[in-house]
CSV table of C-alpha atoms in Angstrom, one decimal:
chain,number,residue,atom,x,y,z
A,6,UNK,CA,101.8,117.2,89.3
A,7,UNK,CA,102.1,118.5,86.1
A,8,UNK,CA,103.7,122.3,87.4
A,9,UNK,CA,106.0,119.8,89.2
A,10,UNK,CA,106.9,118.3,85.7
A,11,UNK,CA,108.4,122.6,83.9
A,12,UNK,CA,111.4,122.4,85.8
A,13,UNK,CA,112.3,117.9,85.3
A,14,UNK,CA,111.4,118.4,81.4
A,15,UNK,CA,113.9,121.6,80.9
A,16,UNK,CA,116.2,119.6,82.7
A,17,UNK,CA,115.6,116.9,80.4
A,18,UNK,CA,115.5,118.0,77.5
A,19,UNK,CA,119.0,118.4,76.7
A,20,UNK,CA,119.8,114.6,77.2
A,21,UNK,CA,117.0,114.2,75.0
A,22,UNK,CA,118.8,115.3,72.2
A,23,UNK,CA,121.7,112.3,72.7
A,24,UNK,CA,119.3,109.7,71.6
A,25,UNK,CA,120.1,107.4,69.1
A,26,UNK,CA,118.1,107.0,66.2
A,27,UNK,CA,115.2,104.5,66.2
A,28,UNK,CA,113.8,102.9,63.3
A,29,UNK,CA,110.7,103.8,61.4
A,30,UNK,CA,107.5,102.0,61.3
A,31,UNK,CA,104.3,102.3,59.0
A,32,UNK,CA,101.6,105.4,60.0
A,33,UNK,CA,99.5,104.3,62.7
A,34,UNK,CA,96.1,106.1,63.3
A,35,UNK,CA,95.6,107.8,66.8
A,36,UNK,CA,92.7,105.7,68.9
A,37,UNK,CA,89.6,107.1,70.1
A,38,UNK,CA,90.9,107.6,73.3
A,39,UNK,CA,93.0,110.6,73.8
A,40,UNK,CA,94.8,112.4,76.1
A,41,UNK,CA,94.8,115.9,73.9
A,42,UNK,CA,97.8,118.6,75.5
A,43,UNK,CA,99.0,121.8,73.4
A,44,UNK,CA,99.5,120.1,69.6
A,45,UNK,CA,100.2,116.7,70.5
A,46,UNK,CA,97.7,113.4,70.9
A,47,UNK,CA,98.6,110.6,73.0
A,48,UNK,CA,96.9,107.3,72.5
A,49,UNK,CA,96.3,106.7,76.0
A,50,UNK,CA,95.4,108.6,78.9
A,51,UNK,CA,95.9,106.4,81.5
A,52,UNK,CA,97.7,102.9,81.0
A,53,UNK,CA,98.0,100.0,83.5
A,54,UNK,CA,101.0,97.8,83.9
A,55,UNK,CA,101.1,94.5,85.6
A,56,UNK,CA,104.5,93.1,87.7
A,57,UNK,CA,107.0,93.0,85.0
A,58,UNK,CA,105.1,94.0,82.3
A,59,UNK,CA,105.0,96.2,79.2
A,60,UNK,CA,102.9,98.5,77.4
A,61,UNK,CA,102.9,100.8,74.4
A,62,UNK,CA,101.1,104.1,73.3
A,63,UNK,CA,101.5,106.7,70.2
A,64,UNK,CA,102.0,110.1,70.1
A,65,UNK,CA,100.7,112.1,67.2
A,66,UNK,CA,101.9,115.4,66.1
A,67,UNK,CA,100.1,117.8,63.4
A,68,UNK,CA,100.6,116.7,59.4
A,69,UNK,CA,104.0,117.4,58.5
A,70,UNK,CA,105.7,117.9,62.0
A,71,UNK,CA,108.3,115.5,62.8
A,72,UNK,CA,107.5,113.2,65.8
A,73,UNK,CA,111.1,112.0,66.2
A,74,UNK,CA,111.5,115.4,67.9
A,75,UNK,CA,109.0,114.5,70.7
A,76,UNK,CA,110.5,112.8,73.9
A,77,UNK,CA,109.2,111.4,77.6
A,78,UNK,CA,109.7,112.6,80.7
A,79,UNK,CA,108.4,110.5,84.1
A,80,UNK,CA,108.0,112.0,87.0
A,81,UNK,CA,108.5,109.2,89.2
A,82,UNK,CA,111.4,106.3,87.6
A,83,UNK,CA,111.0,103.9,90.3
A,84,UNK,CA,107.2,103.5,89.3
A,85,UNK,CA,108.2,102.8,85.2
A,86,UNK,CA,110.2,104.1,82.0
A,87,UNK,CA,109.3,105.3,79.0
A,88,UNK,CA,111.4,104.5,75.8
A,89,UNK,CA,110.4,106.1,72.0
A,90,UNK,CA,110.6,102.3,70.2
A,91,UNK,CA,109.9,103.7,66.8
A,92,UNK,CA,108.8,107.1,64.5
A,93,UNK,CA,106.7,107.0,61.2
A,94,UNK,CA,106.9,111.1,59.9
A,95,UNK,CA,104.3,112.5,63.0
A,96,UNK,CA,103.8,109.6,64.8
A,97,UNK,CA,106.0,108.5,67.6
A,98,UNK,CA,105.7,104.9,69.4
A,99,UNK,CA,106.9,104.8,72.9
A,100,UNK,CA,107.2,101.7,75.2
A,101,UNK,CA,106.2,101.6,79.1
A,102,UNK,CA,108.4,99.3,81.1
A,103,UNK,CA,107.3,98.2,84.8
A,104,UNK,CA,110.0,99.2,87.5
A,105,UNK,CA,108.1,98.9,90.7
A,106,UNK,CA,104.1,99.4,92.7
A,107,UNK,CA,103.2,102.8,92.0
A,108,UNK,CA,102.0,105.6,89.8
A,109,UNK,CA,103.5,108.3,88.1
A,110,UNK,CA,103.0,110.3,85.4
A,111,UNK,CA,104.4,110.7,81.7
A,112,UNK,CA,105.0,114.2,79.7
A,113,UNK,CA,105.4,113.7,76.2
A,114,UNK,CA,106.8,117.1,74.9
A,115,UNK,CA,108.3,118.3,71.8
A,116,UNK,CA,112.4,118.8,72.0
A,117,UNK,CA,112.2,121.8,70.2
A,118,UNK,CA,109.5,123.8,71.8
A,119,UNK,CA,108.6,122.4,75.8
A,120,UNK,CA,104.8,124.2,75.2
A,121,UNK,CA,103.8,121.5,72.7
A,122,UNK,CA,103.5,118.8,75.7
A,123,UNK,CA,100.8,115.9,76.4
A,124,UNK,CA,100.4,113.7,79.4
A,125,UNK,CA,98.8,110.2,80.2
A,126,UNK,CA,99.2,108.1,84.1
A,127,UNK,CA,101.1,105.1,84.8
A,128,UNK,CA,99.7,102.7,87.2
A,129,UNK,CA,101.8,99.5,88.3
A,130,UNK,CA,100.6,97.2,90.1
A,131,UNK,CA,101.2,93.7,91.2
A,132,UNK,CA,97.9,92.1,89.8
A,133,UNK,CA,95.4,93.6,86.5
A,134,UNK,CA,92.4,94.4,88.5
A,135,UNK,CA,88.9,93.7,87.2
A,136,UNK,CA,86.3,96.3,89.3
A,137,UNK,CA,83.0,96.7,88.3
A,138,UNK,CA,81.2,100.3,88.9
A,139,UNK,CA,79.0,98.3,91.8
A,140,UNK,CA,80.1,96.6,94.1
A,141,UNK,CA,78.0,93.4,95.8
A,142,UNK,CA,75.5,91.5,94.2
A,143,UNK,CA,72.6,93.5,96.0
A,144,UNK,CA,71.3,95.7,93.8
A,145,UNK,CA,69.5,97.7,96.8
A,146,UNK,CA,72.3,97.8,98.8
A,147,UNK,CA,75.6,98.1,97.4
A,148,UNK,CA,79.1,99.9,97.2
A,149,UNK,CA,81.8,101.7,94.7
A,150,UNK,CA,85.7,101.5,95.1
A,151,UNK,CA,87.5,104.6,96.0
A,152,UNK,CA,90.5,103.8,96.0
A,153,UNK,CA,93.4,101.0,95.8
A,154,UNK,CA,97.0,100.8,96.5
A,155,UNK,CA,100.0,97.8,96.4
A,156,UNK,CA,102.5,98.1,99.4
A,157,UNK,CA,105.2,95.6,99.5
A,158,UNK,CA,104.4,92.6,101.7
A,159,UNK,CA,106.0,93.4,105.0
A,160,UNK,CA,106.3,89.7,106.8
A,161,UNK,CA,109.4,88.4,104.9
A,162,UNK,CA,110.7,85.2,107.2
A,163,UNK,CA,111.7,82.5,105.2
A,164,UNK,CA,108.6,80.0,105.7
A,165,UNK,CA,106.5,82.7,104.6
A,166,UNK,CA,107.3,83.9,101.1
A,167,UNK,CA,103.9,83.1,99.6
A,168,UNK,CA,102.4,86.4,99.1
A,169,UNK,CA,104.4,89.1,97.2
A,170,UNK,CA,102.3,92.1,98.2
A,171,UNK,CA,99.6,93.4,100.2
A,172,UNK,CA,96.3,95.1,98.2
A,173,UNK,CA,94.6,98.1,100.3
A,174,UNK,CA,91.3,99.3,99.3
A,175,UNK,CA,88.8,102.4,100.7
A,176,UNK,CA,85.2,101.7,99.4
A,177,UNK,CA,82.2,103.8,99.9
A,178,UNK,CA,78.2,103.2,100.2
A,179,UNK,CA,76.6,104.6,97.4
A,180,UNK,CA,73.1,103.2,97.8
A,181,UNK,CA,71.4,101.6,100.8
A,182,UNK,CA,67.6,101.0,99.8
A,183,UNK,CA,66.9,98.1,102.1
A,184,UNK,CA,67.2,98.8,105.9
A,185,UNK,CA,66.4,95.4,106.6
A,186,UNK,CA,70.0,94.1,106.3
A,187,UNK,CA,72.8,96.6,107.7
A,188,UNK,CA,75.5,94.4,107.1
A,189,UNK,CA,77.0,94.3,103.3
A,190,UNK,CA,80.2,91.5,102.0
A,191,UNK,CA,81.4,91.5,98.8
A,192,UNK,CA,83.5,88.5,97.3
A,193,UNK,CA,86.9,89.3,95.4
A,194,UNK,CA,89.1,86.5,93.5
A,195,UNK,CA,92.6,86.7,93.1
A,196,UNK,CA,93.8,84.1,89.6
A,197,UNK,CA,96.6,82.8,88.2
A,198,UNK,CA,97.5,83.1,84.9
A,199,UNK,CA,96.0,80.0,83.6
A,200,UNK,CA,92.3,81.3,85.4
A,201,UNK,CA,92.2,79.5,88.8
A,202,UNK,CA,91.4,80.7,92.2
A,203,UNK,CA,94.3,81.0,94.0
A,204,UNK,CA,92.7,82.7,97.4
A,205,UNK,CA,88.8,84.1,97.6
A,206,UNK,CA,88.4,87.2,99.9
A,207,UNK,CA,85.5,89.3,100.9
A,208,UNK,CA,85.0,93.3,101.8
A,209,UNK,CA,82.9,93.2,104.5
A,210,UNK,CA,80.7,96.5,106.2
A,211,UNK,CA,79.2,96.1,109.3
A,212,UNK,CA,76.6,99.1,109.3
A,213,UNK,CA,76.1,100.4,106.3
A,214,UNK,CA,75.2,104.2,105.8
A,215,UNK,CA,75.4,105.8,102.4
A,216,UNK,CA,78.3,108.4,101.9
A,217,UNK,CA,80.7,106.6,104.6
A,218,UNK,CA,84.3,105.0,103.2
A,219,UNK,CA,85.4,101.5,104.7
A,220,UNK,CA,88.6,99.5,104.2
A,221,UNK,CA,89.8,96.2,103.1
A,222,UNK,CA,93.0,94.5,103.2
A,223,UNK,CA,94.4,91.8,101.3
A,224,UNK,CA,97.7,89.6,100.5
A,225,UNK,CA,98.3,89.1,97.1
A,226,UNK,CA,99.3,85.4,96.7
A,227,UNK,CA,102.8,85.5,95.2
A,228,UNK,CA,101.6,83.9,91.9
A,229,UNK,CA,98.6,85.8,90.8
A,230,UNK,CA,97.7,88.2,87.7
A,231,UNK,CA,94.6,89.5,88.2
A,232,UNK,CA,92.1,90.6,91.4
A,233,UNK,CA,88.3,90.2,90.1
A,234,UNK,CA,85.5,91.6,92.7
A,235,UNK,CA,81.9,90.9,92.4
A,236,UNK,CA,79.2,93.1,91.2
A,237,UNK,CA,77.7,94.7,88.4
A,238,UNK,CA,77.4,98.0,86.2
A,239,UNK,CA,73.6,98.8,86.3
């Protein structure tokens, strides 16, 4: 991906230069987590957007370079924008705006010299999702996600305009301790903004066997935020 992003940042780099001025704002320190490329520091490696929403990160040159020379590239548009919001002497603010399910990824680089470049990954999705590293509530027998994906909601007739997407998930068997029960389920929850269940679903594995990937499928009801699943972290 990031081989793929040389030839869109040379190209872009000469529009870069036709951007208006932004206004300054007062030093802001660099968080603990980092996405560290060659002399720049994002704030964020790796930042999730909901449907519609925003989100901001810094960029942080050396002491004394001038971060109104950095700019963003994304490698996919349809996915989300990036816009610089705001500059304080090395420290650049840049805002994420959602454009549609996906992810992409960002290059912050320096106008001047392409080599000084960082990089942090957009995902959009239609709900925040809340996964713990184990899935079930068995703690013998239990599962990790692999993977998820949003795909738009393919069953459009009029009457039936209640779901606005469709979740798929891959999840894999990372510890079967108890032979006596081959089967495994696991509850998810998708919510509303104000907290309440708006549909309760379940990942379900007929014959377990560790090391093998299942998958789930899901409708997103048109009016959730966020997709909890059940489990727990040790």
């Amino acid at each position: 991906m990031k081989n793929r992003f040389k030839r869109l940042i040379c190209a872009t780099l000469s529009a870069a230069f036709m951007v208006s001025a932004i206004s300054a704002i007062p030093a802001a320190e660099v968080s603990a987590k980092e996405s560290i490329g060659n002399g720049v520091i994002l704030s964020e490696d790796a930042i999730t957007l909901s449907e519609n929403g925003v989100a901001t990160f810094t960029a942080a040159l050396g002491e004394g370079f001038d971060a109104s020379r950095l700019t963003c590239v994304v490698a996919d548009p349809n996915v989300a924008t990036v816009t610089p919001v705001a500059y304080a002497g090395n420290v650049a603010a840049f805002q994420v705006n959602y454009v549609g399910l996906g992810s992409t990824v960002a290059a912050v680089v320096h106008m001047d010299n392409p080599a000084v470049v960082a990089y942090t990954t957009i995902n959009a999705s239609s709900v925040i999702m809340n996964v713990p590293a184990k899935l079930g509530a068995d703690k013998k027998n239990y599962c990790e996600l692999v993977s998820y994906e949003f795909v738009p909601y393919d069953f459009t007739y009029a009457d039936y305009q209640d779901y606005k997407s469709t979740l798929k998930l891959q999840f894999k068997c990372t510890s079967y301790r108890d032979e006596d029960f081959r089967k495994w389920g696991c509850y998810g929850y998708f919510r509303d903004a104000a907290g309440n269940i708006l549909s309760k679903v379940r990942l379900y594995a007929g014959a377990l066997s560790v090391g093998r990937t299942y998958k789930g499928e899901f409708n997103v009801p048109a009016n959730a935020v966020s997709f909890t699943l059940e489990g727990f972290s040790n």
